[in-house]
PDB file of N, CA and C in Angstrom:
ATOM      1  N   MET A 905      51.575 -37.973  25.737  1.00  0.00           N
ATOM      2  CA  MET A 905      52.772 -38.473  26.391  1.00  0.00           C
ATOM      3  C   MET A 905      52.548 -39.863  26.982  1.00  0.00           C
ATOM      4  N   SER A 906      51.718 -40.685  26.380  1.00  0.00           N
ATOM      5  CA  SER A 906      51.484 -42.001  26.949  1.00  0.00           C
ATOM      6  C   SER A 906      52.666 -42.928  26.689  1.00  0.00           C
ATOM      7  N   ALA A 907      52.788 -43.913  27.543  1.00  0.00           N
ATOM      8  CA  ALA A 907      53.815 -44.951  27.443  1.00  0.00           C
ATOM      9  C   ALA A 907      55.227 -44.381  27.452  1.00  0.00           C
ATOM     10  N   LYS A 908      55.477 -43.393  28.281  1.00  0.00           N
ATOM     11  CA  LYS A 908      56.800 -42.782  28.357  1.00  0.00           C
ATOM     12  C   LYS A 908      57.495 -43.031  29.690  1.00  0.00           C
ATOM     13  N   PHE A 909      56.804 -43.632  30.666  1.00  0.00           N
ATOM     14  CA  PHE A 909      57.351 -43.772  32.013  1.00  0.00           C
ATOM     15  C   PHE A 909      57.412 -45.237  32.424  1.00  0.00           C
ATOM     16  N   ARG A 910      58.482 -45.589  33.149  1.00  0.00           N
ATOM     17  CA  ARG A 910      58.619 -46.918  33.740  1.00  0.00           C
ATOM     18  C   ARG A 910      59.101 -46.728  35.171  1.00  0.00           C
ATOM     19  N   TYR A 911      58.397 -47.348  36.105  1.00  0.00           N
ATOM     20  CA  TYR A 911      58.699 -47.206  37.526  1.00  0.00           C
ATOM     21  C   TYR A 911      59.389 -48.463  38.040  1.00  0.00           C
ATOM     22  N   TRP A 912      60.345 -48.281  38.944  1.00  0.00           N
ATOM     23  CA  TRP A 912      61.118 -49.369  39.524  1.00  0.00           C
ATOM     24  C   TRP A 912      60.826 -49.439  41.017  1.00  0.00           C
ATOM     25  N   CYS A 913      60.663 -50.645  41.514  1.00  0.00           N
ATOM     26  CA  CYS A 913      60.471 -50.859  42.944  1.00  0.00           C
ATOM     27  C   CYS A 913      61.802 -50.647  43.664  1.00  0.00           C
ATOM     28  N   GLY A 914      61.743 -50.065  44.854  1.00  0.00           N
ATOM     29  CA  GLY A 914      62.944 -49.860  45.649  1.00  0.00           C
ATOM     30  C   GLY A 914      63.286 -51.039  46.545  1.00  0.00           C
ATOM     31  N   GLU A 915      62.418 -52.057  46.572  1.00  0.00           N
ATOM     32  CA  GLU A 915      62.620 -53.200  47.457  1.00  0.00           C
ATOM     33  C   GLU A 915      63.020 -54.473  46.709  1.00  0.00           C
ATOM     34  N   CYS A 916      62.661 -54.560  45.433  1.00  0.00           N
ATOM     35  CA  CYS A 916      62.960 -55.763  44.652  1.00  0.00           C
ATOM     36  C   CYS A 916      63.232 -55.345  43.204  1.00  0.00           C
ATOM     37  N   ALA A 917      63.315 -56.284  42.314  1.00  0.00           N
ATOM     38  CA  ALA A 917      63.666 -55.997  40.920  1.00  0.00           C
ATOM     39  C   ALA A 917      62.459 -55.687  40.033  1.00  0.00           C
ATOM     40  N   HIS A 918      61.289 -55.494  40.628  1.00  0.00           N
ATOM     41  CA  HIS A 918      60.075 -55.229  39.842  1.00  0.00           C
ATOM     42  C   HIS A 918      60.172 -53.905  39.094  1.00  0.00           C
ATOM     43  N   LYS A 919      59.749 -53.933  37.835  1.00  0.00           N
ATOM     44  CA  LYS A 919      59.625 -52.724  37.018  1.00  0.00           C
ATOM     45  C   LYS A 919      58.270 -52.766  36.341  1.00  0.00           C
ATOM     46  N   THR A 920      57.611 -51.627  36.242  1.00  0.00           N
ATOM     47  CA  THR A 920      56.358 -51.578  35.496  1.00  0.00           C
ATOM     48  C   THR A 920      56.674 -51.581  34.007  1.00  0.00           C
ATOM     49  N   PRO A 921      55.697 -51.921  33.183  1.00  0.00           N
ATOM     50  CA  PRO A 921      55.899 -51.708  31.746  1.00  0.00           C
ATOM     51  C   PRO A 921      55.887 -50.211  31.455  1.00  0.00           C
ATOM     52  N   TRP A 922      56.206 -49.831  30.239  1.00  0.00           N
ATOM     53  CA  TRP A 922      56.140 -48.422  29.857  1.00  0.00           C
ATOM     54  C   TRP A 922      54.675 -48.008  29.835  1.00  0.00           C
ATOM     55  N   LEU A 923      54.337 -47.000  30.638  1.00  0.00           N
ATOM     56  CA  LEU A 923      52.956 -46.545  30.782  1.00  0.00           C
ATOM     57  C   LEU A 923      52.924 -45.030  30.827  1.00  0.00           C
ATOM     58  N   ASP A 924      51.701 -44.469  30.865  1.00  0.00           N
ATOM     59  CA  ASP A 924      51.631 -43.034  31.106  1.00  0.00           C
ATOM     60  C   ASP A 924      51.936 -42.795  32.583  1.00  0.00           C
ATOM     61  N   GLU A 925      52.191 -41.569  32.944  1.00  0.00           N
ATOM     62  CA  GLU A 925      52.690 -41.242  34.284  1.00  0.00           C
ATOM     63  C   GLU A 925      51.766 -41.716  35.401  1.00  0.00           C
ATOM     64  N   GLY A 926      50.491 -41.392  35.310  1.00  0.00           N
ATOM     65  CA  GLY A 926      49.550 -41.740  36.373  1.00  0.00           C
ATOM     66  C   GLY A 926      49.370 -43.233  36.543  1.00  0.00           C
ATOM     67  N   GLU A 927      49.218 -43.945  35.443  1.00  0.00           N
ATOM     68  CA  GLU A 927      49.019 -45.386  35.519  1.00  0.00           C
ATOM     69  C   GLU A 927      50.265 -46.089  36.050  1.00  0.00           C
ATOM     70  N   GLY A 928      51.430 -45.625  35.646  1.00  0.00           N
ATOM     71  CA  GLY A 928      52.663 -46.226  36.136  1.00  0.00           C
ATOM     72  C   GLY A 928      52.826 -46.062  37.638  1.00  0.00           C
ATOM     73  N   ALA A 929      52.539 -44.869  38.135  1.00  0.00           N
ATOM     74  CA  ALA A 929      52.644 -44.621  39.577  1.00  0.00           C
ATOM     75  C   ALA A 929      51.635 -45.462  40.349  1.00  0.00           C
ATOM     76  N   GLU A 930      50.426 -45.591  39.808  1.00  0.00           N
ATOM     77  CA  GLU A 930      49.406 -46.397  40.475  1.00  0.00           C
ATOM     78  C   GLU A 930      49.786 -47.877  40.477  1.00  0.00           C
ATOM     79  N   ARG A 931      50.348 -48.362  39.399  1.00  0.00           N
ATOM     80  CA  ARG A 931      50.776 -49.771  39.346  1.00  0.00           C
ATOM     81  C   ARG A 931      51.893 -50.050  40.340  1.00  0.00           C
ATOM     82  N   LEU A 932      52.816 -49.094  40.492  1.00  0.00           N
ATOM     83  CA  LEU A 932      53.883 -49.285  41.470  1.00  0.00           C
ATOM     84  C   LEU A 932      53.307 -49.280  42.885  1.00  0.00           C
ATOM     85  N   ALA A 933      52.360 -48.386  43.151  1.00  0.00           N
ATOM     86  CA  ALA A 933      51.724 -48.352  44.471  1.00  0.00           C
ATOM     87  C   ALA A 933      50.992 -49.666  44.748  1.00  0.00           C
ATOM     88  N   GLU A 934      50.311 -50.203  43.751  1.00  0.00           N
ATOM     89  CA  GLU A 934      49.621 -51.485  43.907  1.00  0.00           C
ATOM     90  C   GLU A 934      50.628 -52.614  44.158  1.00  0.00           C
ATOM     91  N   HIS A 935      51.756 -52.577  43.472  1.00  0.00           N
ATOM     92  CA  HIS A 935      52.810 -53.568  43.704  1.00  0.00           C
ATOM     93  C   HIS A 935      53.256 -53.532  45.166  1.00  0.00           C
ATOM     94  N   TYR A 936      53.464 -52.333  45.697  1.00  0.00           N
ATOM     95  CA  TYR A 936      53.870 -52.215  47.097  1.00  0.00           C
ATOM     96  C   TYR A 936      52.795 -52.747  48.028  1.00  0.00           C
ATOM     97  N   ARG A 937      51.530 -52.464  47.756  1.00  0.00           N
ATOM     98  CA  ARG A 937      50.453 -52.962  48.621  1.00  0.00           C
ATOM     99  C   ARG A 937      50.415 -54.484  48.635  1.00  0.00           C
ATOM    100  N   ARG A 938      50.655 -55.116  47.479  1.00  0.00           N
ATOM    101  CA  ARG A 938      50.590 -56.576  47.398  1.00  0.00           C
ATOM    102  C   ARG A 938      51.864 -57.258  47.881  1.00  0.00           C
ATOM    103  N   ARG A 939      53.022 -56.769  47.456  1.00  0.00           N
ATOM    104  CA  ARG A 939      54.287 -57.473  47.699  1.00  0.00           C
ATOM    105  C   ARG A 939      55.066 -56.984  48.916  1.00  0.00           C
ATOM    106  N   HIS A 940      54.863 -55.736  49.304  1.00  0.00           N
ATOM    107  CA  HIS A 940      55.620 -55.158  50.413  1.00  0.00           C
ATOM    108  C   HIS A 940      54.671 -54.407  51.351  1.00  0.00           C
ATOM    109  N   PRO A 941      53.678 -55.091  51.921  1.00  0.00           N
ATOM    110  CA  PRO A 941      52.710 -54.401  52.779  1.00  0.00           C
ATOM    111  C   PRO A 941      53.405 -53.744  53.971  1.00  0.00           C
ATOM    112  N   GLY A 942      52.980 -52.540  54.266  1.00  0.00           N
ATOM    113  CA  GLY A 942      53.544 -51.804  55.389  1.00  0.00           C
ATOM    114  C   GLY A 942      54.799 -51.023  55.053  1.00  0.00           C
ATOM    115  N   VAL A 943      55.322 -51.182  53.846  1.00  0.00           N
ATOM    116  CA  VAL A 943      56.520 -50.459  53.429  1.00  0.00           C
ATOM    117  C   VAL A 943      56.089 -49.258  52.598  1.00  0.00           C
ATOM    118  N   GLU A 944      56.648 -48.100  52.917  1.00  0.00           N
ATOM    119  CA  GLU A 944      56.327 -46.900  52.157  1.00  0.00           C
ATOM    120  C   GLU A 944      56.853 -47.036  50.727  1.00  0.00           C
ATOM    121  N   PRO A 945      56.009 -46.754  49.721  1.00  0.00           N
ATOM    122  CA  PRO A 945      56.472 -46.865  48.331  1.00  0.00           C
ATOM    123  C   PRO A 945      57.693 -46.001  48.066  1.00  0.00           C
ATOM    124  N   GLY A 946      58.620 -46.560  47.357  1.00  0.00           N
ATOM    125  CA  GLY A 946      59.837 -45.845  47.000  1.00  0.00           C
ATOM    126  C   GLY A 946      60.295 -46.280  45.629  1.00  0.00           C
ATOM    127  N   GLY A 947      61.564 -46.323  45.427  1.00  0.00           N
ATOM    128  CA  GLY A 947      62.083 -46.717  44.129  1.00  0.00           C
ATOM    129  C   GLY A 947      62.382 -45.514  43.268  1.00  0.00           C
ATOM    130  N   ASP A 948      62.314 -45.717  41.984  1.00  0.00           N
ATOM    131  CA  ASP A 948      62.658 -44.658  41.043  1.00  0.00           C
ATOM    132  C   ASP A 948      61.837 -44.845  39.785  1.00  0.00           C
ATOM    133  N   PHE A 949      62.035 -43.966  38.841  1.00  0.00           N
ATOM    134  CA  PHE A 949      61.357 -44.089  37.560  1.00  0.00           C
ATOM    135  C   PHE A 949      62.280 -43.591  36.478  1.00  0.00           C
ATOM    136  N   GLU A 950      61.969 -43.966  35.259  1.00  0.00           N
ATOM    137  CA  GLU A 950      62.734 -43.457  34.125  1.00  0.00           C
ATOM    138  C   GLU A 950      61.767 -42.956  33.067  1.00  0.00           C
ATOM    139  N   ILE A 951      62.256 -42.043  32.272  1.00  0.00           N
ATOM    140  CA  ILE A 951      61.480 -41.466  31.185  1.00  0.00           C
ATOM    141  C   ILE A 951      62.170 -41.861  29.892  1.00  0.00           C
ATOM    142  N   ARG A 952      61.400 -42.336  28.939  1.00  0.00           N
ATOM    143  CA  ARG A 952      61.988 -42.710  27.647  1.00  0.00           C
ATOM    144  C   ARG A 952      62.750 -41.541  27.066  1.00  0.00           C
ATOM    145  N   SER A 953      63.877 -41.837  26.468  1.00  0.00           N
ATOM    146  CA  SER A 953      64.747 -40.774  25.968  1.00  0.00           C
ATOM    147  C   SER A 953      64.115 -39.969  24.845  1.00  0.00           C
ATOM    148  N   ASP A 954      63.137 -40.518  24.141  1.00  0.00           N
ATOM    149  CA  ASP A 954      62.493 -39.760  23.078  1.00  0.00           C
ATOM    150  C   ASP A 954      61.398 -38.834  23.598  1.00  0.00           C
ATOM    151  N   ALA A 955      61.148 -38.858  24.917  1.00  0.00           N
ATOM    152  CA  ALA A 955      60.142 -37.972  25.503  1.00  0.00           C
ATOM    153  C   ALA A 955      60.680 -36.546  25.569  1.00  0.00           C
ATOM    154  N   GLN A 956      59.804 -35.590  25.419  1.00  0.00           N
ATOM    155  CA  GLN A 956      60.188 -34.190  25.549  1.00  0.00           C
ATOM    156  C   GLN A 956      60.454 -33.886  27.022  1.00  0.00           C
ATOM    157  N   PRO A 957      61.355 -32.965  27.317  1.00  0.00           N
ATOM    158  CA  PRO A 957      61.611 -32.609  28.715  1.00  0.00           C
ATOM    159  C   PRO A 957      60.318 -32.173  29.401  1.00  0.00           C
ATOM    160  N   GLY A 958      60.124 -32.643  30.612  1.00  0.00           N
ATOM    161  CA  GLY A 958      58.868 -32.379  31.300  1.00  0.00           C
ATOM    162  C   GLY A 958      58.965 -31.368  32.417  1.00  0.00           C
ATOM    163  N   GLY A 959      60.060 -30.662  32.559  1.00  0.00           N
ATOM    164  CA  GLY A 959      60.157 -29.682  33.633  1.00  0.00           C
ATOM    165  C   GLY A 959      60.125 -30.351  34.989  1.00  0.00           C
ATOM    166  N   CYS A 960      59.120 -30.043  35.762  1.00  0.00           N
ATOM    167  CA  CYS A 960      59.025 -30.566  37.125  1.00  0.00           C
ATOM    168  C   CYS A 960      58.256 -31.882  37.179  1.00  0.00           C
ATOM    169  N   LEU A 961      58.077 -32.537  36.058  1.00  0.00           N
ATOM    170  CA  LEU A 961      57.305 -33.769  35.998  1.00  0.00           C
ATOM    171  C   LEU A 961      57.852 -34.842  36.936  1.00  0.00           C
ATOM    172  N   GLY A 962      59.156 -34.984  36.990  1.00  0.00           N
ATOM    173  CA  GLY A 962      59.746 -35.973  37.886  1.00  0.00           C
ATOM    174  C   GLY A 962      59.446 -35.682  39.342  1.00  0.00           C
ATOM    175  N   GLY A 963      59.499 -34.415  39.717  1.00  0.00           N
ATOM    176  CA  GLY A 963      59.170 -34.032  41.087  1.00  0.00           C
ATOM    177  C   GLY A 963      57.724 -34.318  41.432  1.00  0.00           C
ATOM    178  N   VAL A 964      56.844 -34.079  40.496  1.00  0.00           N
ATOM    179  CA  VAL A 964      55.422 -34.355  40.713  1.00  0.00           C
ATOM    180  C   VAL A 964      55.201 -35.852  40.893  1.00  0.00           C
ATOM    181  N   ALA A 965      55.865 -36.668  40.089  1.00  0.00           N
ATOM    182  CA  ALA A 965      55.720 -38.120  40.210  1.00  0.00           C
ATOM    183  C   ALA A 965      56.230 -38.605  41.561  1.00  0.00           C
ATOM    184  N   ARG A 966      57.366 -38.093  42.003  1.00  0.00           N
ATOM    185  CA  ARG A 966      57.898 -38.489  43.316  1.00  0.00           C
ATOM    186  C   ARG A 966      56.971 -38.052  44.446  1.00  0.00           C
ATOM    187  N   MET A 967      56.393 -36.858  44.333  1.00  0.00           N
ATOM    188  CA  MET A 967      55.454 -36.373  45.341  1.00  0.00           C
ATOM    189  C   MET A 967      54.231 -37.290  45.395  1.00  0.00           C
ATOM    190  N   PHE A 968      53.744 -37.710  44.225  1.00  0.00           N
ATOM    191  CA  PHE A 968      52.594 -38.604  44.172  1.00  0.00           C
ATOM    192  C   PHE A 968      52.905 -39.914  44.891  1.00  0.00           C
ATOM    193  N   LEU A 969      54.058 -40.493  44.617  1.00  0.00           N
ATOM    194  CA  LEU A 969      54.435 -41.739  45.280  1.00  0.00           C
ATOM    195  C   LEU A 969      54.580 -41.546  46.785  1.00  0.00           C
ATOM    196  N   TRP A 970      55.122 -40.427  47.182  1.00  0.00           N
ATOM    197  CA  TRP A 970      55.281 -40.139  48.608  1.00  0.00           C
ATOM    198  C   TRP A 970      53.918 -40.015  49.286  1.00  0.00           C
ATOM    199  N   LEU A 971      52.967 -39.357  48.626  1.00  0.00           N
ATOM    200  CA  LEU A 971      51.634 -39.174  49.198  1.00  0.00           C
ATOM    201  C   LEU A 971      50.867 -40.482  49.307  1.00  0.00           C
ATOM    202  N   LEU A 972      51.143 -41.430  48.432  1.00  0.00           N
ATOM    203  CA  LEU A 972      50.465 -42.720  48.495  1.00  0.00           C
ATOM    204  C   LEU A 972      50.904 -43.535  49.706  1.00  0.00           C
ATOM    205  N   GLY A 973      52.072 -43.238  50.208  1.00  0.00           N
ATOM    206  CA  GLY A 973      52.637 -44.031  51.295  1.00  0.00           C
ATOM    207  C   GLY A 973      52.062 -43.815  52.611  1.00  0.00           C
TER     208      GLY A 973
END
């Protein structure tokens, strides 16, 4: 399931490239550390439409971003 996720910053127009889930979340967290220090990571993500349904995958990704904050 690599290159199926793209994360969006909640503070600016930054978007990650299409990456696997873990790398995309880490890149967004790094973006927040560099560009928005002191702000809890937020934003959203999208899954490529050709990806198979992931069940609770979206919830897990949001939990990961919340825990990084």
